[in-house]
Short mmCIF file of C-alpha atoms and ligand atoms in Angstrom, two decimals:
data_model
loop_
_atom_site.label_atom_id
_atom_site.label_comp_id
_atom_site.label_asym_id
_atom_site.label_seq_id
_atom_site.Cartn_x
_atom_site.Cartn_y
_atom_site.Cartn_z
CA MET A 1 167.75 116.84 118.80
CA ASP A 2 166.11 113.88 120.57
CA ILE A 3 168.84 111.12 120.77
CA PRO A 4 167.32 107.61 120.86
CA ARG A 5 168.12 105.86 124.20
CA HIS A 6 168.70 102.54 122.52
CA VAL A 7 169.84 101.98 118.96
CA ALA A 8 170.00 98.56 117.46
CA ILE A 9 171.97 97.72 114.35
CA ILE A 10 171.80 94.92 111.80
CA LEU A 11 175.35 95.29 110.46
CA ASP A 12 175.04 93.93 106.91
CA GLY A 13 176.88 94.22 103.67
CA ASN A 14 180.40 93.08 104.68
CA GLY A 15 180.57 90.62 101.89
CA ARG A 16 179.17 92.81 99.17
CA TRP A 17 181.35 95.67 100.36
CA ALA A 18 184.47 93.41 100.06
CA LYS A 19 183.40 92.15 96.56
CA SER A 20 182.99 95.66 95.30
CA LYS A 21 186.72 96.18 96.16
CA ARG A 22 187.49 92.83 94.53
CA MET A 23 188.41 91.50 97.90
CA PRO A 24 187.52 88.23 99.64
CA ARG A 25 184.38 88.27 101.94
CA ASN A 26 186.53 87.92 105.00
CA TYR A 27 188.30 91.26 104.23
CA GLY A 28 184.77 92.71 104.60
CA HIS A 29 184.22 90.93 107.98
CA VAL A 30 187.72 92.16 109.30
CA LYS A 31 186.92 95.78 108.29
CA GLY A 32 183.36 95.39 109.60
CA ALA A 33 184.54 94.31 113.06
CA ALA A 34 186.92 97.18 113.23
CA ASN A 35 184.08 99.38 112.46
CA VAL A 36 182.07 98.20 115.37
CA GLU A 37 184.58 99.96 117.79
CA VAL A 38 184.16 103.24 115.72
CA ILE A 39 180.58 103.22 115.92
CA CYS A 40 180.55 102.35 119.57
CA ARG A 41 182.66 105.53 120.23
CA ALA A 42 180.38 107.60 117.98
CA ALA A 43 177.25 106.27 119.71
CA ASP A 44 178.79 107.24 123.07
CA GLU A 45 179.67 110.74 121.89
CA LEU A 46 176.29 111.34 120.51
CA GLY A 47 174.80 110.49 123.93
CA ILE A 48 173.25 107.06 123.00
CA LYS A 49 172.95 105.03 126.17
CA TYR A 50 172.46 101.43 124.70
CA LEU A 51 173.74 99.92 121.45
CA THR A 52 173.08 96.48 120.28
CA VAL A 53 174.73 95.02 117.25
CA TYR A 54 173.93 91.78 115.29
CA LEU A 55 177.20 90.11 114.92
CA PHE A 56 176.09 86.39 113.96
CA SER A 57 172.61 85.00 113.72
CA THR A 58 171.44 81.56 114.54
CA GLU A 59 171.04 81.14 110.70
CA ASN A 60 174.56 82.17 109.91
CA TRP A 61 175.83 78.67 110.76
CA ARG A 62 174.46 77.62 107.46
CA ARG A 63 176.91 79.70 105.58
CA ASN A 64 179.95 78.10 103.78
CA GLN A 65 181.90 76.46 106.66
CA ASP A 66 185.15 78.28 105.80
CA GLU A 67 183.28 81.49 106.12
CA VAL A 68 181.86 80.37 109.57
CA ARG A 69 185.26 79.33 110.64
CA ALA A 70 186.91 82.56 109.58
CA LEU A 71 184.01 84.51 111.50
CA MET A 72 184.64 82.58 114.68
CA LYS A 73 188.31 83.32 114.38
CA LEU A 74 187.58 86.95 114.03
CA PHE A 75 185.25 86.92 116.99
CA HIS A 76 188.11 85.50 119.14
CA SER A 77 190.32 88.39 118.32
CA TYR A 78 187.46 90.82 118.45
CA THR A 79 186.45 89.85 121.91
CA ARG A 80 190.06 90.30 123.25
CA THR A 81 190.07 93.75 121.64
CA ALA A 82 186.59 94.50 123.10
CA ILE A 83 187.87 93.66 126.64
CA ARG A 84 190.54 96.30 126.23
CA GLN A 85 188.08 98.82 124.54
CA ALA A 86 185.39 98.34 127.31
CA ARG A 87 188.15 99.28 129.92
CA GLU A 88 189.34 102.24 128.02
CA ASN A 89 185.94 103.55 127.14
CA ASN A 90 184.06 102.67 130.39
CA MET A 91 181.59 100.43 128.26
CA ARG A 92 179.41 97.94 129.88
CA CYS A 93 179.03 94.83 127.65
CA ARG A 94 176.48 92.13 127.49
CA VAL A 95 176.02 89.25 125.31
CA ILE A 96 172.54 88.22 123.81
CA GLY A 97 172.04 84.95 121.99
CA ASP A 98 173.00 81.43 122.94
CA PRO A 99 176.83 81.18 123.66
CA SER A 100 176.61 77.39 124.30
CA ALA A 101 177.25 76.65 120.63
CA LEU A 102 180.37 78.73 120.56
CA ASP A 103 183.75 77.16 121.42
CA GLU A 104 185.08 77.16 124.96
CA THR A 105 187.76 79.92 124.49
CA LEU A 106 185.16 82.26 122.83
CA GLN A 107 182.84 81.55 125.70
CA ASN A 108 185.43 82.37 128.19
CA ASN A 109 186.34 85.63 126.36
CA LEU A 110 182.79 86.59 126.39
CA ARG A 111 182.33 85.82 130.14
CA GLU A 112 185.49 87.86 130.76
CA LEU A 113 184.21 90.75 128.72
CA VAL A 114 180.90 90.72 130.60
CA GLU A 115 182.32 90.32 133.95
CA SER A 116 185.25 92.77 133.63
CA SER A 117 182.96 95.58 132.35
CA ARG A 118 180.00 94.91 134.77
CA GLU A 119 180.70 98.01 136.87
CA ASN A 120 181.36 100.42 133.94
CA THR A 121 178.92 103.38 133.62
CA GLY A 122 179.44 104.38 130.05
CA LEU A 123 177.84 103.01 126.92
CA ASN A 124 175.67 99.71 127.30
CA PHE A 125 177.00 97.59 124.48
CA GLN A 126 175.19 94.33 123.69
CA LEU A 127 176.77 91.91 121.36
CA ALA A 128 174.28 89.56 119.60
CA LEU A 129 176.16 86.35 118.93
CA ASN A 130 174.50 83.30 117.78
CA TYR A 131 171.34 85.33 118.30
CA GLY A 132 167.95 84.60 116.82
CA SER A 133 164.78 86.05 118.04
CA ARG A 134 162.81 82.81 117.76
CA ASP A 135 165.54 80.98 119.53
CA GLU A 136 165.48 83.52 122.32
CA ILE A 137 161.73 83.25 122.64
CA VAL A 138 161.77 79.47 122.81
CA ARG A 139 164.58 79.47 125.36
CA ALA A 140 162.45 81.96 127.47
CA VAL A 141 159.39 79.82 127.11
CA ARG A 142 161.45 76.77 128.40
CA SER A 143 162.69 78.77 131.24
CA ILE A 144 159.14 79.73 132.20
CA ALA A 145 157.92 76.12 131.85
CA ARG A 146 160.80 75.05 134.23
CA ASP A 147 159.76 77.65 136.75
CA ALA A 148 156.02 76.50 136.54
CA GLN A 149 157.21 72.85 137.01
CA SER A 150 159.29 73.94 140.13
CA GLY A 151 156.30 75.93 141.46
CA LYS A 152 158.06 79.24 141.25
CA ILE A 153 155.26 80.18 138.83
CA GLN A 154 151.94 78.96 140.10
CA ASP A 155 149.24 80.52 138.03
CA PRO A 156 149.47 81.10 134.30
CA GLY A 157 147.89 84.66 135.04
CA GLN A 158 151.18 85.55 136.55
CA ILE A 159 152.86 85.44 133.02
CA THR A 160 152.43 89.01 131.82
CA GLU A 161 154.37 90.80 129.15
CA ASP A 162 156.77 92.18 131.77
CA LEU A 163 157.46 88.81 133.21
CA PHE A 164 157.90 87.48 129.82
CA ALA A 165 160.33 90.19 128.92
CA SER A 166 162.39 89.38 132.09
CA TYR A 167 163.09 85.89 130.66
CA LEU A 168 164.46 87.24 127.51
CA ASP A 169 168.14 87.74 126.95
CA THR A 170 167.57 91.52 126.96
CA ALA A 171 166.04 91.43 130.46
CA ASP A 172 166.86 94.89 132.15
CA ILE A 173 167.63 96.52 128.81
CA PRO A 174 165.10 98.98 127.45
CA ASP A 175 163.55 98.24 124.17
CA PRO A 176 165.30 99.80 121.08
CA ASP A 177 164.02 103.20 119.92
CA LEU A 178 165.63 103.02 116.56
CA LEU A 179 166.70 100.09 114.34
CA ILE A 180 169.29 100.71 111.70
CA ARG A 181 169.94 98.16 108.90
CA THR A 182 172.88 98.79 106.61
CA SER A 183 173.37 97.68 102.96
CA GLY A 184 169.78 97.92 101.61
CA GLU A 185 167.91 95.01 102.75
CA GLN A 186 164.63 95.79 104.47
CA ARG A 187 163.93 92.89 106.91
CA LEU A 188 164.60 91.87 110.47
CA SER A 189 166.41 88.61 109.76
CA ASN A 190 165.28 87.17 113.12
CA TYR A 191 166.56 90.24 115.14
CA LEU A 192 164.95 91.38 118.41
CA MET A 193 161.39 90.69 117.12
CA TRP A 194 159.70 91.08 120.52
CA GLN A 195 161.88 94.09 121.51
CA LEU A 196 161.42 96.06 118.22
CA ALA A 197 157.70 96.09 118.65
CA TYR A 198 157.55 99.82 118.56
CA ALA A 199 160.99 100.90 117.27
CA GLU A 200 161.45 103.34 114.27
CA LEU A 201 163.00 101.42 111.31
CA TYR A 202 165.83 103.09 109.27
CA PHE A 203 167.30 101.52 106.22
CA THR A 204 170.42 102.71 104.46
CA PRO A 205 172.19 101.53 101.31
CA VAL A 206 175.54 102.14 103.01
CA PRO A 207 177.40 98.77 103.70
CA TRP A 208 178.48 98.25 107.14
CA PRO A 209 182.29 98.60 106.64
CA ALA A 210 181.71 102.06 105.13
CA PHE A 211 179.06 103.28 107.70
CA THR A 212 180.45 106.22 109.55
CA LYS A 213 179.50 108.49 112.54
CA LYS A 214 178.03 110.90 109.90
CA ASP A 215 175.72 108.02 108.82
CA LEU A 216 174.70 107.32 112.32
CA GLU A 217 173.92 111.06 112.70
CA LEU A 218 171.79 111.03 109.50
CA ALA A 219 169.86 108.08 110.97
CA ILE A 220 169.17 110.11 114.12
CA GLU A 221 168.08 113.06 112.09
CA ALA A 222 165.59 110.90 110.23
CA TYR A 223 164.36 109.48 113.63
CA ASN A 224 163.95 113.04 114.63
CA GLN A 225 161.64 113.70 111.89
CA ARG A 226 159.31 110.84 112.73
CA THR A 227 156.40 111.38 114.86
CA ARG A 228 156.49 108.51 117.21
CA ARG A 229 153.22 106.94 118.07
CA PHE A 230 152.18 104.23 120.35
CA GLY A 231 148.67 102.77 120.08
CA GLY A 232 147.81 105.73 117.81
CA LEU A 233 148.86 108.35 120.34
CA VAL A 234 151.77 110.64 119.87
CA LYS A 235 154.52 109.38 122.13
CA GLY A 236 155.30 111.60 125.24
CA GLU A 237 151.78 113.15 124.85
CA GLU A 238 149.78 110.10 125.35
CA ASP A 239 146.75 112.12 126.41
CA THR A 240 146.71 113.91 123.09
CA GLU A 241 144.52 112.38 120.65
CA VAL A 242 145.66 111.82 117.00
CA HIS A 243 143.29 112.47 114.21
C1 LIG B 301 177.21 91.08 107.74
O1 LIG B 301 177.74 90.97 106.37
C2 LIG B 301 177.95 90.20 108.68
C3 LIG B 301 177.40 89.05 109.01
C4 LIG B 301 176.14 88.55 108.93
C5 LIG B 301 178.21 88.01 109.85
P1 LIG B 301 177.23 89.80 105.45
O2 LIG B 301 178.26 88.79 105.54
O3 LIG B 301 175.92 89.37 105.55
O4 LIG B 301 177.50 90.58 104.04
P2 LIG B 301 176.60 90.44 102.69
O5 LIG B 301 175.12 90.79 103.21
O6 LIG B 301 176.68 89.04 102.20
O7 LIG B 301 177.20 91.49 101.66
C1 LIG B 302 171.64 89.16 109.44
O1 LIG B 302 172.46 89.35 108.25
C2 LIG B 302 172.67 88.71 110.53
C3 LIG B 302 173.66 89.54 110.90
C4 LIG B 302 173.74 90.84 110.62
C5 LIG B 302 174.60 88.96 111.87
P1 LIG B 302 172.21 88.24 107.13
O2 LIG B 302 173.11 88.91 105.88
O3 LIG B 302 172.82 86.95 107.62
O4 LIG B 302 170.74 88.18 106.83
P2 LIG B 302 169.97 87.71 105.52
O5 LIG B 302 170.33 86.37 105.27
O6 LIG B 302 170.40 88.61 104.41
O7 LIG B 302 168.58 87.86 105.95
MG1 LIG B 303 174.02 89.98 104.71
#
């Protein structure tokens, strides 16, 4: 079995899952947050090296303010738990997205999570928090413009795909091989649009709080049945023509 090196997940359906149980949406978020740990362990056990989960998008601020407040509160406790879990499971955690809109305490928790896990050698776990692909790209372009102004970049020809990627939040992280979106929707919702250029896409009706290690295995099985191509050539056999 070919295990994807990097799996990206859009964890969706917390609210609908809770509703199906006649519970408030926040119950779904609480269970969903708990499931992140379960799937981190599962990913590590399966030999996945990078896991990136979408926890809160730049668009999610538009939700009902009570829900946004509840989510932020949940992220406070979740990040405290994550600091412990990273230590116990040897996970290296990174944050993608713009933390500047998050409150001070949450930003401090995130910094502690990243700093305290920097030397860990197990699963590379990326938390996408206040993340939006368009926002990430605009922030990257601003940084490039600043470096052009200061003379660090002197010729527009220096701006290559590799250079551009090094300005993204995912610099140093390989592109995802597999994207999983739970709960039935089939769209990217502003997630990793640059990085997913050649990922295999897998959609499952299972809502995130009910998504298990078995479901992750099913996604990997489906991934194994795909013939990955890149530019019309079978991946890994780039000199083999595809007819
Ligand atoms: C995913 O579940 C969690 C976040 C986006 C924060 P949703 O909250 O989107 O749940 P549904 O899609 O409304 O069921
Ligand atoms: C995408 O889910 C964002 C996260 C999973 C954090 P949403 O539920 O917010 O996306 P849409 O609105 O259905 O596209
Ligand atoms: Mg949703």
